[in-house]
mmCIF file of C-alpha atoms and ligand atoms in Angstrom:
data_model
loop_
_atom_site.group_PDB
_atom_site.id
_atom_site.type_symbol
_atom_site.label_atom_id
_atom_site.label_comp_id
_atom_site.label_asym_id
_atom_site.label_seq_id
_atom_site.Cartn_x
_atom_site.Cartn_y
_atom_site.Cartn_z
ATOM 1 C CA UNK A 30 121.695 99.227 44.742
ATOM 2 C CA UNK A 31 121.494 102.425 46.842
ATOM 3 C CA UNK A 32 124.531 103.142 49.002
ATOM 4 C CA UNK A 33 123.930 102.189 52.594
ATOM 5 C CA UNK A 34 123.101 105.202 54.756
ATOM 6 C CA UNK A 35 125.499 105.773 57.635
ATOM 7 C CA UNK A 36 124.018 106.091 61.134
ATOM 8 C CA UNK A 37 123.121 109.696 61.941
ATOM 9 C CA UNK A 38 125.162 110.877 64.932
ATOM 10 C CA UNK A 39 124.696 114.101 66.918
ATOM 11 C CA UNK A 40 126.987 115.285 69.714
ATOM 12 C CA UNK A 41 125.811 117.137 72.830
ATOM 13 C CA UNK A 42 122.228 116.284 71.863
ATOM 14 C CA UNK A 43 119.075 117.733 73.414
ATOM 15 C CA UNK A 44 116.972 114.879 74.875
ATOM 16 C CA UNK A 45 113.933 116.791 76.115
ATOM 17 C CA UNK A 46 111.744 115.880 73.114
ATOM 18 C CA UNK A 47 112.846 112.232 73.116
ATOM 19 C CA UNK A 48 111.032 111.343 76.321
ATOM 20 C CA UNK A 49 107.299 111.835 76.846
ATOM 21 C CA UNK A 50 107.947 113.236 80.359
ATOM 22 C CA UNK A 51 110.000 116.010 78.689
ATOM 23 C CA UNK A 52 112.608 116.751 81.360
ATOM 24 C CA UNK A 53 115.496 118.926 80.163
ATOM 25 C CA UNK A 54 118.675 116.859 79.606
ATOM 26 C CA UNK A 55 121.505 116.368 77.098
ATOM 27 C CA UNK A 56 123.487 113.323 75.935
ATOM 28 C CA UNK A 57 127.134 113.288 74.905
ATOM 29 C CA UNK A 58 126.141 111.388 71.729
ATOM 30 C CA UNK A 59 122.886 110.475 70.012
ATOM 31 C CA UNK A 60 122.889 107.833 67.240
ATOM 32 C CA UNK A 61 119.778 107.374 65.107
ATOM 33 C CA UNK A 62 119.590 103.827 63.779
ATOM 34 C CA UNK A 63 117.252 102.683 61.011
ATOM 35 C CA UNK A 64 118.419 99.096 60.406
ATOM 36 C CA UNK A 65 120.376 96.247 62.010
ATOM 37 C CA UNK A 66 123.095 96.923 59.401
ATOM 38 C CA UNK A 67 123.492 100.500 60.662
ATOM 39 C CA UNK A 68 123.617 99.174 64.186
ATOM 40 C CA UNK A 69 126.436 96.806 63.233
ATOM 41 C CA UNK A 70 128.386 99.829 61.939
ATOM 42 C CA UNK A 71 128.297 101.544 65.317
ATOM 43 C CA UNK A 72 131.468 100.731 67.235
ATOM 44 C CA UNK A 73 130.833 99.035 70.588
ATOM 45 C CA UNK A 74 130.615 101.963 72.968
ATOM 46 C CA UNK A 75 133.428 103.022 75.279
ATOM 47 C CA UNK A 76 130.921 105.105 77.229
ATOM 48 C CA UNK A 77 127.581 103.962 78.700
ATOM 49 C CA UNK A 78 124.965 103.181 76.049
ATOM 50 C CA UNK A 79 121.215 103.395 76.317
ATOM 51 C CA UNK A 80 118.613 102.467 73.724
ATOM 52 C CA UNK A 81 115.360 104.368 73.459
ATOM 53 C CA UNK A 82 112.301 103.957 71.271
ATOM 54 C CA UNK A 83 109.207 106.096 71.802
ATOM 55 C CA UNK A 84 110.609 107.499 75.052
ATOM 56 C CA UNK A 85 107.414 106.777 76.972
ATOM 57 C CA UNK A 86 109.163 104.707 79.608
ATOM 58 C CA UNK A 87 112.462 106.549 79.986
ATOM 59 C CA UNK A 88 112.931 109.747 81.960
ATOM 60 C CA UNK A 89 116.149 111.740 81.932
ATOM 61 C CA UNK A 90 116.596 113.172 85.404
ATOM 62 C CA UNK A 91 120.139 114.348 84.576
ATOM 63 C CA UNK A 92 122.448 114.664 81.558
ATOM 64 C CA UNK A 93 123.658 111.351 80.085
ATOM 65 C CA UNK A 94 127.446 111.070 79.686
ATOM 66 C CA UNK A 95 127.355 108.346 77.016
ATOM 67 C CA UNK A 96 125.574 107.350 73.814
ATOM 68 C CA UNK A 97 121.835 107.206 73.333
ATOM 69 C CA UNK A 98 120.760 104.942 70.467
ATOM 70 C CA UNK A 99 117.469 106.016 69.000
ATOM 71 C CA UNK A 100 115.949 102.879 67.528
ATOM 72 C CA UNK A 101 114.063 103.809 64.364
ATOM 73 C CA UNK A 102 114.076 100.407 62.590
ATOM 74 C CA UNK A 103 110.855 99.933 60.633
ATOM 75 C CA UNK A 104 108.954 97.092 58.941
ATOM 76 C CA UNK A 105 106.309 94.461 59.673
ATOM 77 C CA UNK A 106 105.913 90.999 58.124
ATOM 78 C CA UNK A 107 103.410 88.212 58.705
ATOM 79 C CA UNK A 108 103.695 84.458 58.256
ATOM 80 C CA UNK A 109 101.064 81.742 58.725
ATOM 81 C CA UNK A 110 101.952 79.154 61.390
ATOM 82 C CA UNK A 111 99.240 76.482 61.493
ATOM 83 C CA UNK A 112 96.116 78.097 62.944
ATOM 84 C CA UNK A 113 98.135 81.106 64.103
ATOM 85 C CA UNK A 114 100.011 83.920 62.402
ATOM 86 C CA UNK A 115 103.510 85.026 63.376
ATOM 87 C CA UNK A 116 103.781 88.804 63.182
ATOM 88 C CA UNK A 117 107.329 90.156 63.153
ATOM 89 C CA UNK A 118 107.720 93.881 63.727
ATOM 90 C CA UNK A 119 110.888 95.953 63.767
ATOM 91 C CA UNK A 120 111.716 97.550 67.113
ATOM 92 C CA UNK A 121 111.128 101.135 65.928
ATOM 93 C CA UNK A 122 107.517 100.495 64.873
ATOM 94 C CA UNK A 123 104.875 102.222 66.972
ATOM 95 C CA UNK A 124 103.175 99.722 69.292
ATOM 96 C CA UNK A 125 99.659 101.179 69.016
ATOM 97 C CA UNK A 126 99.870 101.296 65.199
ATOM 98 C CA UNK A 127 100.896 97.619 65.209
ATOM 99 C CA UNK A 128 97.896 96.667 67.380
ATOM 100 C CA UNK A 129 95.560 98.543 64.997
ATOM 101 C CA UNK A 130 97.098 96.905 61.963
ATOM 102 C CA UNK A 131 96.710 93.437 63.496
ATOM 103 C CA UNK A 132 93.060 94.177 64.288
ATOM 104 C CA UNK A 133 92.535 95.265 60.642
ATOM 105 C CA UNK A 134 94.113 91.992 59.486
ATOM 106 C CA UNK A 135 91.847 89.946 61.786
ATOM 107 C CA UNK A 136 94.691 88.865 64.083
ATOM 108 C CA UNK A 137 93.934 88.702 67.777
ATOM 109 C CA UNK A 138 95.714 88.490 71.099
ATOM 110 C CA UNK A 139 96.940 92.055 71.695
ATOM 111 C CA UNK A 140 93.693 94.058 71.479
ATOM 112 C CA UNK A 141 93.742 94.698 75.274
ATOM 113 C CA UNK A 142 97.151 96.342 74.783
ATOM 114 C CA UNK A 143 95.842 98.978 72.368
ATOM 115 C CA UNK A 144 96.914 102.596 72.938
ATOM 116 C CA UNK A 145 99.912 101.733 75.093
ATOM 117 C CA UNK A 146 102.387 104.418 74.081
ATOM 118 C CA UNK A 147 105.897 103.592 72.923
ATOM 119 C CA UNK A 148 107.679 101.427 70.412
ATOM 120 C CA UNK A 149 107.602 97.697 69.685
ATOM 121 C CA UNK A 150 111.209 97.298 70.887
ATOM 122 C CA UNK A 151 110.375 98.782 74.277
ATOM 123 C CA UNK A 152 107.464 96.396 74.844
ATOM 124 C CA UNK A 153 109.558 93.402 76.021
ATOM 125 C CA UNK A 154 111.746 95.538 78.313
ATOM 126 C CA UNK A 155 109.028 95.953 80.879
ATOM 127 C CA UNK A 156 106.667 93.246 79.620
ATOM 128 C CA UNK A 157 103.918 95.785 78.867
ATOM 129 C CA UNK A 158 100.517 94.834 80.174
ATOM 130 C CA UNK A 159 97.000 96.159 80.521
ATOM 131 C CA UNK A 160 93.514 94.886 81.303
ATOM 132 C CA UNK A 161 94.463 91.289 82.007
ATOM 133 C CA UNK A 162 96.907 90.720 79.132
ATOM 134 C CA UNK A 163 100.663 91.140 78.972
ATOM 135 C CA UNK A 164 103.198 90.879 76.192
ATOM 136 C CA UNK A 165 104.557 87.593 77.572
ATOM 137 C CA UNK A 166 101.191 85.969 76.670
ATOM 138 C CA UNK A 167 101.844 86.416 72.936
ATOM 139 C CA UNK A 168 105.582 86.886 72.446
ATOM 140 C CA UNK A 169 107.060 84.046 70.374
ATOM 141 C CA UNK A 170 110.675 85.261 70.177
ATOM 142 C CA UNK A 171 112.789 88.320 69.554
ATOM 143 C CA UNK A 172 115.915 89.192 67.628
ATOM 144 C CA UNK A 173 118.572 91.258 69.395
ATOM 145 C CA UNK A 174 122.177 92.319 69.063
ATOM 146 C CA UNK A 175 124.125 90.908 71.993
ATOM 147 C CA UNK A 176 126.691 93.564 72.936
ATOM 148 C CA UNK A 177 128.721 90.903 74.813
ATOM 149 C CA UNK A 178 129.341 88.675 71.776
ATOM 150 C CA UNK A 179 128.646 91.173 68.994
ATOM 151 C CA UNK A 180 126.256 88.569 67.446
ATOM 152 C CA UNK A 181 122.579 88.755 66.522
ATOM 153 C CA UNK A 182 120.696 86.300 68.723
ATOM 154 C CA UNK A 183 117.141 84.952 68.777
ATOM 155 C CA UNK A 184 115.666 84.692 72.256
ATOM 156 C CA UNK A 185 112.561 82.638 73.033
ATOM 157 C CA UNK A 186 109.867 83.833 75.430
ATOM 158 C CA UNK A 187 111.387 81.724 78.232
ATOM 159 C CA UNK A 188 114.818 83.198 77.579
ATOM 160 C CA UNK A 189 113.406 86.731 78.032
ATOM 161 C CA UNK A 190 112.592 85.860 81.692
ATOM 162 C CA UNK A 191 109.429 87.897 81.871
ATOM 163 C CA UNK A 192 107.779 88.865 85.142
ATOM 164 C CA UNK A 193 105.277 91.534 86.182
ATOM 165 C CA UNK A 194 106.595 94.674 84.398
ATOM 166 C CA UNK A 195 110.018 93.083 84.213
ATOM 167 C CA UNK A 196 112.376 91.078 81.988
ATOM 168 C CA UNK A 197 116.075 90.216 81.849
ATOM 169 C CA UNK A 198 116.509 93.290 79.588
ATOM 170 C CA UNK A 199 115.406 95.567 82.401
ATOM 171 C CA UNK A 200 117.158 93.785 85.260
ATOM 172 C CA UNK A 201 120.031 91.264 85.110
ATOM 173 C CA UNK A 202 121.021 92.019 81.499
ATOM 174 C CA UNK A 203 120.330 95.729 81.338
ATOM 175 C CA UNK A 204 122.341 97.300 78.515
ATOM 176 C CA UNK A 205 123.456 93.950 77.063
ATOM 177 C CA UNK A 206 120.900 93.442 74.272
ATOM 178 C CA UNK A 207 119.652 95.825 71.611
ATOM 179 C CA UNK A 208 116.244 94.548 70.536
ATOM 180 C CA UNK A 209 115.846 94.739 66.759
ATOM 181 C CA UNK A 210 112.684 92.707 66.019
ATOM 182 C CA UNK A 211 109.838 91.206 68.009
ATOM 183 C CA UNK A 212 107.757 88.227 66.822
ATOM 184 C CA UNK A 213 104.239 87.718 68.199
ATOM 185 C CA UNK A 214 102.077 84.633 67.857
ATOM 186 C CA UNK A 215 98.564 85.894 67.141
ATOM 187 C CA UNK A 216 95.370 84.017 66.436
ATOM 188 C CA UNK A 217 92.738 84.259 63.711
ATOM 189 C CA UNK A 218 90.247 83.125 66.314
ATOM 190 C CA UNK A 219 89.038 85.887 68.662
ATOM 191 C CA UNK A 220 88.789 85.008 72.330
ATOM 192 C CA UNK A 221 87.728 88.076 74.315
ATOM 193 C CA UNK A 222 89.604 88.607 77.569
ATOM 194 C CA UNK A 223 87.320 90.866 79.537
ATOM 195 C CA UNK A 224 87.669 89.705 83.147
ATOM 196 C CA UNK A 225 89.634 92.728 84.386
ATOM 197 C CA UNK A 226 87.098 94.485 86.615
ATOM 198 C CA UNK A 227 87.152 97.987 85.103
ATOM 199 C CA UNK A 228 87.004 96.552 81.565
ATOM 200 C CA UNK A 229 84.128 94.210 82.456
ATOM 201 C CA UNK A 230 82.284 97.164 84.020
ATOM 202 C CA UNK A 231 82.843 99.354 80.941
ATOM 203 C CA UNK A 232 81.522 96.627 78.619
ATOM 204 C CA UNK A 233 78.510 96.016 80.826
ATOM 205 C CA UNK A 234 77.792 99.750 80.950
ATOM 206 C CA UNK A 235 77.630 99.708 77.110
ATOM 207 C CA UNK A 236 75.524 96.543 77.062
ATOM 208 C CA UNK A 237 78.224 94.551 75.215
ATOM 209 C CA UNK A 238 78.703 91.445 77.316
ATOM 210 C CA UNK A 239 79.949 89.469 74.298
ATOM 211 C CA UNK A 240 82.173 92.068 72.598
ATOM 212 C CA UNK A 241 83.597 91.677 69.112
ATOM 213 C CA UNK A 242 87.296 92.606 68.698
ATOM 214 C CA UNK A 243 86.555 96.217 67.783
ATOM 215 C CA UNK A 244 84.151 96.700 70.669
ATOM 216 C CA UNK A 245 86.719 95.318 73.088
ATOM 217 C CA UNK A 246 89.481 97.549 71.707
ATOM 218 C CA UNK A 247 87.139 100.571 71.801
ATOM 219 C CA UNK A 248 86.305 99.873 75.448
ATOM 220 C CA UNK A 249 90.012 99.682 76.344
ATOM 221 C CA UNK A 250 90.620 102.963 74.508
ATOM 222 C CA UNK A 251 87.795 104.710 76.380
ATOM 223 C CA UNK A 252 89.238 103.541 79.708
ATOM 224 C CA UNK A 253 92.750 104.619 78.820
ATOM 225 C CA UNK A 254 91.628 108.019 77.500
ATOM 226 C CA UNK A 255 89.804 108.725 80.711
ATOM 227 C CA UNK A 256 92.481 107.512 83.118
ATOM 228 C CA UNK A 257 95.706 108.478 81.340
ATOM 229 C CA UNK A 258 96.674 111.893 79.992
ATOM 230 C CA UNK A 259 97.656 112.268 76.331
ATOM 231 C CA UNK A 260 101.433 112.933 76.489
ATOM 232 C CA UNK A 261 101.071 115.374 73.571
ATOM 233 C CA UNK A 262 99.004 117.612 75.876
ATOM 234 C CA UNK A 263 100.341 116.827 79.343
ATOM 235 C CA UNK A 264 103.794 115.294 79.658
ATOM 236 C CA UNK A 265 103.749 111.943 81.499
ATOM 237 C CA UNK A 266 105.159 108.415 81.354
ATOM 238 C CA UNK A 267 102.031 106.348 82.038
ATOM 239 C CA UNK A 268 102.028 104.511 85.372
ATOM 240 C CA UNK A 269 104.915 105.943 87.324
ATOM 241 C CA UNK A 270 105.056 103.287 90.070
ATOM 242 C CA UNK A 271 104.804 99.506 89.894
ATOM 243 C CA UNK A 272 102.118 97.842 91.949
ATOM 244 C CA UNK A 273 103.969 96.213 94.856
ATOM 245 C CA UNK A 274 104.072 92.405 94.788
ATOM 246 C CA UNK A 275 104.113 90.816 98.241
ATOM 247 C CA UNK A 276 103.654 87.384 99.858
ATOM 248 C CA UNK A 277 100.277 86.171 101.132
ATOM 249 C CA UNK A 278 100.973 86.955 104.820
ATOM 250 C CA UNK A 279 102.047 90.522 104.155
ATOM 251 C CA UNK A 280 98.943 91.059 101.991
ATOM 252 C CA UNK A 281 96.655 89.565 104.664
ATOM 253 C CA UNK A 282 98.115 91.853 107.356
ATOM 254 C CA UNK A 283 97.680 94.927 105.172
ATOM 255 C CA UNK A 284 94.126 93.953 104.183
ATOM 256 C CA UNK A 285 93.177 93.492 107.845
ATOM 257 C CA UNK A 286 94.141 97.116 108.394
ATOM 258 C CA UNK A 287 92.970 98.464 105.015
ATOM 259 C CA UNK A 288 90.081 96.232 103.841
ATOM 260 C CA UNK A 289 89.387 98.344 100.732
ATOM 261 C CA UNK A 290 92.931 98.002 99.357
ATOM 262 C CA UNK A 291 92.576 96.330 95.899
ATOM 263 C CA UNK A 292 94.539 93.075 95.766
ATOM 264 C CA UNK A 293 95.081 90.572 92.919
ATOM 265 C CA UNK A 294 96.236 86.967 93.314
ATOM 266 C CA UNK A 295 99.151 86.102 91.027
ATOM 267 C CA UNK A 296 99.507 82.563 89.617
ATOM 268 C CA UNK A 297 102.597 81.919 91.782
ATOM 269 C CA UNK A 298 100.698 82.646 95.020
ATOM 270 C CA UNK A 299 102.014 86.179 95.545
ATOM 271 C CA UNK A 300 99.673 89.178 95.740
ATOM 272 C CA UNK A 301 99.776 92.406 93.766
ATOM 273 C CA UNK A 302 98.473 95.484 95.599
ATOM 274 C CA UNK A 303 97.119 98.686 94.016
ATOM 275 C CA UNK A 304 99.714 101.422 94.448
ATOM 276 C CA UNK A 305 97.220 103.963 93.045
ATOM 277 C CA UNK A 306 94.848 103.248 95.928
ATOM 278 C CA UNK A 307 97.582 103.745 98.523
ATOM 279 C CA UNK A 308 98.730 107.020 96.948
ATOM 280 C CA UNK A 309 95.168 108.304 96.704
ATOM 281 C CA UNK A 310 94.369 107.324 100.305
ATOM 282 C CA UNK A 311 97.298 109.485 101.415
ATOM 283 C CA UNK A 312 95.787 112.510 99.699
ATOM 284 C CA UNK A 313 98.288 112.774 96.840
ATOM 285 C CA UNK A 314 95.857 112.492 93.931
ATOM 286 C CA UNK A 315 95.694 115.827 92.080
ATOM 287 C CA UNK A 316 98.423 117.401 94.251
ATOM 288 C CA UNK A 317 101.475 119.168 92.808
ATOM 289 C CA UNK A 318 104.909 120.040 94.129
ATOM 290 C CA UNK A 319 106.440 122.722 91.950
ATOM 291 C CA UNK A 320 105.902 121.894 88.282
ATOM 292 C CA UNK A 321 105.270 118.163 88.760
ATOM 293 C CA UNK A 322 102.188 116.538 90.209
ATOM 294 C CA UNK A 323 99.899 113.530 90.535
ATOM 295 C CA UNK A 324 97.311 113.340 87.753
ATOM 296 C CA UNK A 325 93.817 114.120 89.105
ATOM 297 C CA UNK A 326 92.222 111.150 87.262
ATOM 298 C CA UNK A 327 94.758 108.477 88.241
ATOM 299 C CA UNK A 328 97.007 108.444 91.272
ATOM 300 C CA UNK A 329 99.640 106.205 89.638
ATOM 301 C CA UNK A 330 100.428 108.782 86.968
ATOM 302 C CA UNK A 331 102.842 111.652 87.552
ATOM 303 C CA UNK A 332 102.731 114.621 85.200
ATOM 304 C CA UNK A 333 105.051 117.440 84.177
ATOM 305 C CA UNK A 334 102.950 120.613 84.057
ATOM 306 C CA UNK A 335 105.663 122.218 81.923
ATOM 307 C CA UNK A 336 109.285 123.136 82.467
ATOM 308 C CA UNK A 337 109.885 120.728 85.388
ATOM 309 C CA UNK A 338 113.417 119.573 86.183
ATOM 310 C CA UNK A 339 114.680 116.118 87.149
ATOM 311 C CA UNK A 340 115.337 117.381 90.692
ATOM 312 C CA UNK A 341 111.714 118.498 91.064
ATOM 313 C CA UNK A 342 110.515 115.088 89.923
ATOM 314 C CA UNK A 343 112.794 113.245 92.357
ATOM 315 C CA UNK A 344 111.540 115.435 95.183
ATOM 316 C CA UNK A 345 107.918 114.508 94.458
ATOM 317 C CA UNK A 346 108.819 110.824 94.076
ATOM 318 C CA UNK A 347 110.614 110.881 97.380
ATOM 319 C CA UNK A 348 107.709 112.573 99.138
ATOM 320 C CA UNK A 349 105.193 110.023 97.798
ATOM 321 C CA UNK A 350 107.324 106.935 98.450
ATOM 322 C CA UNK A 351 108.153 108.231 101.942
ATOM 323 C CA UNK A 352 104.508 108.620 102.895
ATOM 324 C CA UNK A 353 103.551 105.213 101.422
ATOM 325 C CA UNK A 354 106.398 103.627 103.359
ATOM 326 C CA UNK A 355 105.328 105.236 106.621
ATOM 327 C CA UNK A 356 101.652 104.241 106.266
ATOM 328 C CA UNK A 357 101.902 100.841 104.539
ATOM 329 C CA UNK A 358 105.488 99.724 105.197
ATOM 330 C CA UNK A 359 106.050 99.133 101.464
ATOM 331 C CA UNK A 360 108.643 100.678 99.166
ATOM 332 C CA UNK A 361 107.179 101.730 95.843
ATOM 333 C CA UNK A 362 109.441 101.270 92.844
ATOM 334 C CA UNK A 363 109.245 103.396 89.722
ATOM 335 C CA UNK A 364 108.002 101.612 86.626
ATOM 336 C CA UNK A 365 109.902 103.655 84.024
ATOM 337 C CA UNK A 366 113.667 103.857 83.820
ATOM 338 C CA UNK A 367 114.985 106.993 85.547
ATOM 339 C CA UNK A 368 118.226 107.753 83.742
ATOM 340 C CA UNK A 369 120.738 109.806 85.673
ATOM 341 C CA UNK A 370 120.069 108.612 89.192
ATOM 342 C CA UNK A 371 122.490 106.290 90.890
ATOM 343 C CA UNK A 372 120.624 103.297 92.372
ATOM 344 C CA UNK A 373 120.570 99.992 90.370
ATOM 345 C CA UNK A 374 116.952 100.459 89.332
ATOM 346 C CA UNK A 375 117.967 103.868 88.087
ATOM 347 C CA UNK A 376 116.183 105.302 91.079
ATOM 348 C CA UNK A 377 117.411 107.269 94.064
ATOM 349 C CA UNK A 378 115.425 107.699 97.226
ATOM 350 C CA UNK A 379 116.383 110.057 99.976
HETATM 351 N N1 EPU B 7 92.720 103.223 91.881
HETATM 352 C C1 EPU B 7 92.618 104.134 92.914
HETATM 353 N N2 EPU B 7 92.912 105.440 92.633
HETATM 354 C C2 EPU B 7 93.283 105.855 91.396
HETATM 355 C C3 EPU B 7 93.368 104.917 90.349
HETATM 356 C C4 EPU B 7 93.078 103.592 90.631
HETATM 357 O O1 EPU B 7 92.280 103.801 94.044
HETATM 358 O O2 EPU B 7 93.530 107.047 91.228
HETATM 359 C C5 EPU B 7 92.392 101.821 92.159
HETATM 360 C C6 EPU B 7 91.312 101.354 91.192
HETATM 361 O O3 EPU B 7 90.063 101.581 91.745
HETATM 362 C C7 EPU B 7 91.614 99.901 90.990
HETATM 363 C C8 EPU B 7 93.102 99.816 91.244
HETATM 364 O O4 EPU B 7 93.515 101.018 91.864
HETATM 365 O O5 EPU B 7 90.951 99.109 91.934
HETATM 366 C C9 EPU B 7 93.868 99.556 89.976
HETATM 367 O O6 EPU B 7 93.667 100.630 89.067
HETATM 368 P P1 EPU B 7 93.795 100.423 87.479
HETATM 369 O O7 EPU B 7 92.810 99.403 87.024
HETATM 370 O O8 EPU B 7 93.726 101.757 86.835
HETATM 371 O O9 EPU B 7 95.190 99.759 87.275
HETATM 372 P P2 EPU B 7 96.634 100.077 87.841
HETATM 373 O O10 EPU B 7 97.055 98.916 88.652
HETATM 374 O O11 EPU B 7 96.702 101.403 88.511
HETATM 375 C C10 EPU B 7 97.804 98.883 85.879
HETATM 376 C C11 EPU B 7 98.938 99.152 84.938
HETATM 377 C C12 EPU B 7 98.487 100.073 83.817
HETATM 378 C C13 EPU B 7 97.334 99.430 83.084
HETATM 379 C C14 EPU B 7 96.202 99.165 84.103
HETATM 380 C C15 EPU B 7 95.038 98.427 83.501
HETATM 381 C C16 EPU B 7 100.943 98.989 86.306
HETATM 382 C C17 EPU B 7 102.094 99.715 86.933
HETATM 383 N N3 EPU B 7 100.046 99.748 85.669
HETATM 384 O O12 EPU B 7 97.503 100.124 86.501
HETATM 385 O O13 EPU B 7 99.567 100.204 82.906
HETATM 386 O O14 EPU B 7 96.842 100.252 82.040
HETATM 387 O O15 EPU B 7 96.710 98.349 85.176
HETATM 388 O O16 EPU B 7 95.397 97.126 83.238
HETATM 389 O O17 EPU B 7 100.890 97.769 86.384
HETATM 390 C C18 EPU B 7 101.474 101.535 82.416
HETATM 391 O O18 EPU B 7 102.149 100.557 82.717
HETATM 392 O O19 EPU B 7 101.992 102.636 82.056
HETATM 393 C C19 EPU B 7 100.036 101.441 82.534
HETATM 394 C C20 EPU B 7 99.241 102.468 82.307
#
């Protein structure tokens, strides 16, 4: 048997290429982990610890004084479960590649989530979602190292406490669990979910009102390509702000004043409002401050034109959230994790 490889550890590590927003920052320690066994070998950290996968939802606005764990665990296995198939993927697998592979195998349920950047292990953190589907719809369970007990634990979907772009991993239990594997319950039977208005419009435009799985995935990819920049060409972290979720009365008051503001009803009675619309209506779309700006094709996406610093980003964020607050009375929250700022969400506003 081959000797077990020790975790690869770098000190004073450059982080700029480990996040798709590419801000300059360094970490005291960077540990590259390829298996749960390597993870077990890492001593529990004395300094703060942060796990990253594809880096598409983490921005380093300042240097990190602790240990970054780069999760590079690989492997996918599939197991029949009645009419469904349980697909278990290691946290370091690429999410988009997993969606493609499942489509090739005739397994359905995540086709609307195609082309979301990042790793499988990052998907539960913020309960990734797009075009009417979110991870919580298909997640069966996940395997994680609990830093409190030092044990590997299996958490069910309910135990992950998913919400809109949120989970216990991102909020109450941030830093406690290191996700190693995610298990999805997928179906061999394709049920298209094409109600989301822009997706329905794209399918209608192509004359495919009853799409097959590949047509649906292709339509999602066309929408994403148009509305979101490719991070390889223009550094970004996808949607930068969450859509604010408010109660029915607040939504009604805002809609009376701004009738065109897009609004979705959530199953629990709350309303989700389109942050992109608010930002665009304030004239931010396409505008830049220094080397950061708002993407011209989607007002929810901030971009780094090259060489931007964390301070420049925070200045733009502050300017946008300030003007949204003044006009709409709502505080926008960032969707990605901003590492290096002091507030609990990892976010500082002036
Ligand atoms: N809109 C504008 N201006 C814009 C862009 C959009 O007014 O520049 C309006 C649109 O007309 C639409 C509404 O805002 O009525 C919503 O736009 P969109 O359908 O693009 O969705 P979103 O709410 O901005 C969310 C997710 C995306 C996901 C899309 C599609 C969040 C924070 N973002 O964006 O997820 O792809 O829905 O389902 O929930 C991500 O999380 O990184 C991400 C890209």
